[in-house]
Every structure is written in structure tokens, then in C-alpha cells.
Amino acid sequence: MLRIADCIVSEHDLSQVLLAGFFCLFAAWTALNLLERVTATRGWSRVCWLVAAGTVAGCGVWATHFIAMLGQSSLLPMSYDPGLTVLSAVLAMLILGAGFALATGAFTRNARPVLGGAVVGSGVVVMHYVGIAALIVPARLSWQPDLVAVSVVLAVSLAPAGLTVLRRTEGVKGRLWAAALICAGVVGLHFAGMAALELHPDPSIPAPRAANGGPLVYAVSLVAGLVLLAGLVSARIDRSFAARSLDEARRLRALVEATSEGILVHRDGRVVDANEAMAALAGIEVAGLVGRPVAALFAKESAVTLRRCMAGADRTYGEGELLSAAGAIPVELTGRQIGHEGLMAGVVGVRDLRERRKAEARIRHLAHHDALTGLANRPLFHDRLEQALAWSRRTGEGGALICVDLDRFKDVNDALGHAAGDTLLCAVAERLQASLRETDTVARLGGDEFAIVQRGGDQPAAATALASRLNAALSAGFAIGGDHVVASASIGIAFYPGDSDDLTCLFRHADIALYRAKNEGGATHRVFETAMDEQLRQRQTVVADLRRALAEGDLRLAYMPLADAHTGTVTGFEALMRWHHPERGPIPPGEFIPLAEESGLIVALGEWALATACAEAARWPGHLRVSVNLSPVQFRHGDLVALVADTLLRTGLPAERLELEVTEGVLIREPERAVHTLKRLKTLGVSIALDDFGTGYSSLGYLQTFAFDKIKIDQSFVRRSHEPGSAAIIRAVIGLSKGLALPVVAEGVETESQRAGLASEGCDEVQGYLIGRPQPIESFAALLRAGSGPSAAAGGARLHGLVLED
Ligand code: C2E
Ligand code: MG
Ligand code: MG
């Protein structure tokens, strides 16, 4: 040790020793930086970086040796054999490069730094002793073997130590320690080697021309320094590029993983990479996919598309089938070429089409089926019916079109809610379907309308039997949300080709038959007959004419007086609608009112009657009241209460002078809603009379359901009042009304004896031809004048016993 220290201190120029040391450290540091690039790259890049590391390290070590040699303060002239000097440098580069290759190689993982380090150390030893061999000096050289051994051990042990530290310690710290250890090995080797060398001057050996120490040191330092610097800078630049491309690669990977589309990267027909989505789709892990032939992942039928996508330079599309672990999956394939790890590779995008296919199937289904019940819809039904008709034209095979409409479906909807209505429709659809043969088609045409085409069969028996079966099936009832709902249907049947072989016409005929079934109370079926068509046509004409009459002001109101049963004093008038048809003459309300109710026109008619009657009555003496008839339909459409209030306001008629006449029909459908409306009407101040009492259901219960202001006994009883039965009913009704403190009016009083009888029974008011026929209000001008005169105060005009002329 002392000998080595003495060699450094006494035989060397210290500044050059420091310069050599610095160079060595710099070289080691640079070489380690380059080594990091070697480990971070693959293929040719790795080879290049390995060459760079070997060159830089060899060059650095050599420069260290050379600068240190030039710093030796020997009295003997010294020079160097150029061939051996260059050889020492080349050997250093080669052996160090090999050592680095070994240290970063693929084999013997853990032994790598030790083996590699040993080779690196050996390279330094070789470089040093070949360098010494290049020395030309007029002296004999002798060696101290122990120091030579020390020099070799230092180099061959410290280099592996350095590379081991480098491997175990991350970052700059590891690199610094490693560089220091390797540097220590190199410097140690050099000075131990130099200490082992003894020069014995020998004048017989010719002295060389002394090497020019100073300038050569600078030249070697400069060149070596530049080489090292270049190495270091390039390593740095590459590392920052690598870091950036690593970031970029991570970002791309994240993007690739974020997509739900499967991605396959392939080269030479085999998978080289894939994303997780692809692995999930195929049911094989990414690692399992890598290396597989791409074609093996897809069905044979997809081969052509797949080949096109794999070869596609630009985006190419196609559809195919992926063979996943769970079975064949329909997929959309896209292909393009990309750069992958420095080489061109193909990318195949694989998009799962299962959801899309499902949606398409659903859309296709929806286009032909009813969304609620799943039955065929109108377009599909028309198509099937057309097919049946075409078949019939070719073969003569007949069949039936059966139109089905649920009775009072709206009531279910109103009473139980729309959800229950929907459930009922679905349940009905199921029962209809269950009643059919395979060749028949049932469809929901909308709302509660269904239709069936029954092909072939022994007609008309087959169709009527089916209709009966359907109604029987519906009458069995349905459990809907805790309620038991009994359904029935009105069914219309038309036959082809008998009734028609035209779709539109056949539908019309079946509808007419259905209309007839509905009109007859529902829960039944009717077969189309030609006469029905004519009747319907007539009805439709009447409705159209009525509509026009209303629009053109051709309707009139007739007024029929009501009088006190005892005194004959007129108390008011009932407004009755009159229509004089331009061709058919007067049409009785009993004929046109039901048609207006069916068509809904009654709402407008009723509005007109109310407004006209109120406006008229407003001009009458204050004690005369006006009665206006309301149809049950008016209770179901629009806001009747608002209409009455508004009419009173506009016409200025005091509410207490208006009486609204309703029949029991109002209370049959939706009684709660009707009672609610009646109560609200009553709060306006108008009175409500129960018209035609004794007809219809004649339920006394209605009298309790709502507090009517008056009962009007139907004229049919009065007309037959001479019959004991009718007289008893009249008596009972009057008695009952008295009990409820309800005034009673008798309609249809035509004779004085009828009036007297009714008066004696306790009837309050009478109405009928005896008192006055329905007339234009002008006919009562005298009466109204009288009523407005002084006698009005005494109880109004008297008509008693007076039958006005028609
Ligand atoms: P209603 O409300 O019961 O009217 C009384 C009907 O009995 C009237 O027939 C009237 O002319 C008739 N009548 C009254 N007393 C006698 C009599 O002594 N002998 C005979 N033979 N008949 C008598 P009309 O005018 O034909 O009206 C029939 C029905 O048409 C009315 O019965 C009413 O239900 C309905 N109606 C009339 N006008 C309207 C209206 O503006 N709106 C509504 N919704 N219905 C109306
Ligand atoms: Mg009436
Ligand atoms: Mg009546």
C-alpha cells in the first residue's frame, strides 16, 4: 500500500493524477449512463448503445491510463509504441463492450453483473498492461509480482462490485456509487501496476525521443473528453426521448384500454398485442392471445373480410364472427396499418355487434308488432289480410275478418287507472291469441280494437263460433291488481270473398257489423248484412246534415210550458230542440239526439241549446224559469260546470231561474264523477231535475245518490194513468217524493182529468199538451207580456185548461 502511495506522490505529477482520476470518474459515469440505454432498448438500438458504451468506456479508461502515464515524473526519456498504444485502446473498447453485453444480457440473471464486471475489470487490466508494453524507455523493466496481483485483483473485483451496486440501487445514487467503485478499480489498477513496475536504466538500450508530455496530455484529454461528452449527451438526449415516448406509449395504452372495442395488433398473421377489451371479447387473456394466428380467432366464413382488414392500408370495414370462448359473436372488423415498436404492424379493431343486432331485431319487431301486447300491428295485419285475400282470389278459399272492440274499456281505464287498462289489454291479447288456430292472425289495431283474420274454415259457422268463444273467454274475467275485471267485446264479422275481396271494403263491413253489435249493447257479435251498410250510411248522412244545420243556424228551440198542477199558473218553459231538415222535413229529437250522442255532436248542440235558452229566458219576466235538457255525453266531455257558469254570466240569467234536466243515464256510467259535477252545478245556484223518472233503471237509489231538486214522472205513466198499475206507480213516486220533500212534475198531461187526478195525488207541476205544446217562443208572446204585466206579481199568467194550437 505504502509503495503504491509513494508511487503516486513521488513518481507522478499530482495535477495530472487528479486529471486522470477525474477522467476515469467521468468515463465511468458516462459509460453507466450509456449502459442504462442498453438495458432500456432492444434490437439494433441496444447493439448501438452497447457499442457506444464500450467505445466510451474503453476510450475513457485508456485516456485515464495515458494521462496518468504522461504525468509520471521519470528522469528517463519515455515514448510509446503507436501500434501497441492503439491496440491497448482497441482492446479496452472491445473487452469492456463485451463485459457490458454480458452484464446486461439475457442469461444468468443474478450472476450478470459479477460476470460482466469481471470481464470489464479484465479489459481494464489488459488495456493497462498492453499500454505498459507500448512503453519505450532506455531501461530494463522488472515487476513486483505481489503488486501486479493487487492491481489485477483491484480491477477485477471493483468493477463487478460497481455493476452489482448499479443493479441494486435505483437512480443517480446507484450510478454514482457504481461509477466511484469502477473508477477506484481502474485508478487502483493503474497505480498498483505502476508501483509494481521497476525501471532499471540500461545505456545499451537506445533512448527514444521523449514524448512531449504537456501538449500530449492536453490533446488526449481534449479528444477523450469530447468523446465522453458526446456519449453522455447522447445518452441524456435518448433518455429524455425515451421517457417522453414511454409517456406517450402509456397514454396510448390507456387510450387503447379505455375503448370498449377489441384491438388486435398483428404482424405476419399472428397477434403481437391486444387490449383487455379484446381479451374479454374472445374470453382469452392478452398473454394467451399473443402469438396466436389471427385467423384462428374468427369463423372460416369471415376469412375474406378478415384478410381484407388485415391487409388494409387505409381503414377497411367488414363484418364477421369472432369465435369466443362463449360461442360465435357477430363483430364489425376494421383494419389499418400502424408503426408498432419501430416496425409496421396491422391493427384489427373488433366491435361487438350483439347489442346492435338485438336493437335491430327489436326495431324490426316493433315495426310489425304492437309494443304493448306484442300482437301484430296494423301494417303487419294488413299485409296478412292482403295475403289471405290474394290466396282466396287464386284458390277460392274464403275466410273471415273479425273486428273486436272491448266494451266499456274506458271505464276500466278511468276506474282502475291506465296501468290496469294496459294489463287488461295484454291479458285480453293473450286470450285472443289462445283462441286461434295457427293460420289465423290477431292484431291490435289501436286502443281497445283488435282484429282477426280467420283463413279457410267452414264459414260462416267457424267465424261465429270463434266470436262466441272469444266472448266466453273474456267473460271468465281477469284478475288485475287485486280487482276482478269482467270484460266483453262487441264483435263484427265480414266474410271474404262473399262480402268483399277488397281489404278496405272488408274492414268497413266488419266495422259496420261491430257497430251494430255495440249498438245492441255489446258482449255479442254480428255478421255483416248489406242492409246495415245502408242504415249506417243514412245515419252518417243525418249526422253530417245535423252538423251543417248547427253551423248554419238551422236549429231552433221550441218552448213547452210547465204549470202549477193546482192553479194552472205557468211557472216556466222547457226548451226542446227542433230540426227542420230541408228535404226530410221535421226530424224528431228522439231520432237525431241519439245520433248526435253517438257522434259526439251533442256536446256542441247542447252548448248551443243552453246558450240560446238562457239568452231567451233572460228576457222573460223574473218568475219564469227555463229548463234545459243535458245529455249524459255532455257530462263526460269538457267542463260542463264552467260552461254553465259562463253561459249564465254572458246571458245575465240568474242561476235560480235555470233548471237542468238530466236522466238516469247520467248516473249509470261513472256515477261518482257525475254526482261530483251535479254538486258543483248546484253550487252555482241552478236546480237539477231528474227527467223521465220511471223509465230506464228507475232505481230509487238514484234519489239518494244525489239530492235532486225535482222529479219529472215520465209521460208514459201519465198516459196510462187510467191503468191501475201506472196509477199505483204514480202514487208511489209522488208519495216517495213527498217523503224526500221533492217537488214532482208530471209530463205528458193531455187531459183535464189527468191533471185533476195528479193534482189530487199531490203532484206539484204538470207539463203536456193540456198546458201547451212545444212552440216557438213567439207563440207565447201574450203570456209573456201578461207575465211581465201587473198580474205577474199575483202569480203569473194562467194557461190552465187552454190547449194552444200547434
Ligand atoms: P223530454 O226532455 O222528456 O221532453 C219531453 C218530451 O215529451 C218532448 O218531446 C215533448 O214534446 C213530449 N211531451 C210532453 N208533453 C207531451 C204530451 O202531452 N203529449 C205528447 N205526445 N208528448 C208530450 P220531444 O220534444 O220530442 O223531445 C224528446 C226528447 O228529446 C226529450 O225528452 C229530451 O230527452 C230530448 N231533447 C229534446 N231537446 C233536447 C235538448 O235540447 N237537449 C237534450 N239533451 N235532449 C233534448
Ligand atoms: Mg226534459
Ligand atoms: Mg221527459
JSON list of C-alpha atoms and ligand atoms in Angstrom, two decimals, residues 574 576 629 661 663 690-693 712-715 747 767, ligand 3:
[
{"chain": "A", "resi": 574, "resn": "GLU", "atom": "CA", "xyz": [-138.77, 23.58, -21.11]},
{"chain": "A", "resi": 576, "resn": "LEU", "atom": "CA", "xyz": [-136.78, 21.41, -26.67]},
{"chain": "A", "resi": 629, "resn": "ASN", "atom": "CA", "xyz": [-132.02, 19.10, -21.15]},
{"chain": "A", "resi": 661, "resn": "GLU", "atom": "CA", "xyz": [-132.83, 18.20, -16.70]},
{"chain": "A", "resi": 663, "resn": "THR", "atom": "CA", "xyz": [-131.86, 11.41, -17.00]},
{"chain": "A", "resi": 690, "resn": "LEU", "atom": "CA", "xyz": [-134.44, 14.10, -12.73]},
{"chain": "A", "resi": 691, "resn": "ASP", "atom": "CA", "xyz": [-136.15, 13.68, -16.10]},
{"chain": "A", "resi": 692, "resn": "ASP", "atom": "CA", "xyz": [-138.19, 10.73, -17.40]},
{"chain": "A", "resi": 693, "resn": "PHE", "atom": "CA", "xyz": [-138.35, 9.10, -13.98]},
{"chain": "A", "resi": 712, "resn": "LYS", "atom": "CA", "xyz": [-140.30, 14.53, -13.59]},
{"chain": "A", "resi": 713, "resn": "ILE", "atom": "CA", "xyz": [-142.56, 11.49, -13.93]},
{"chain": "A", "resi": 714, "resn": "ASP", "atom": "CA", "xyz": [-142.30, 10.12, -17.43]},
{"chain": "A", "resi": 715, "resn": "GLN", "atom": "CA", "xyz": [-145.23, 10.73, -19.74]},
{"chain": "A", "resi": 747, "resn": "GLU", "atom": "CA", "xyz": [-145.08, 15.02, -18.07]},
{"chain": "A", "resi": 767, "resn": "GLN", "atom": "CA", "xyz": [-146.45, 19.63, -18.40]},
{"chain": "B", "resi": 3, "resn": "MG", "atom": "MG", "xyz": [-139.07, 13.87, -20.01]}
]
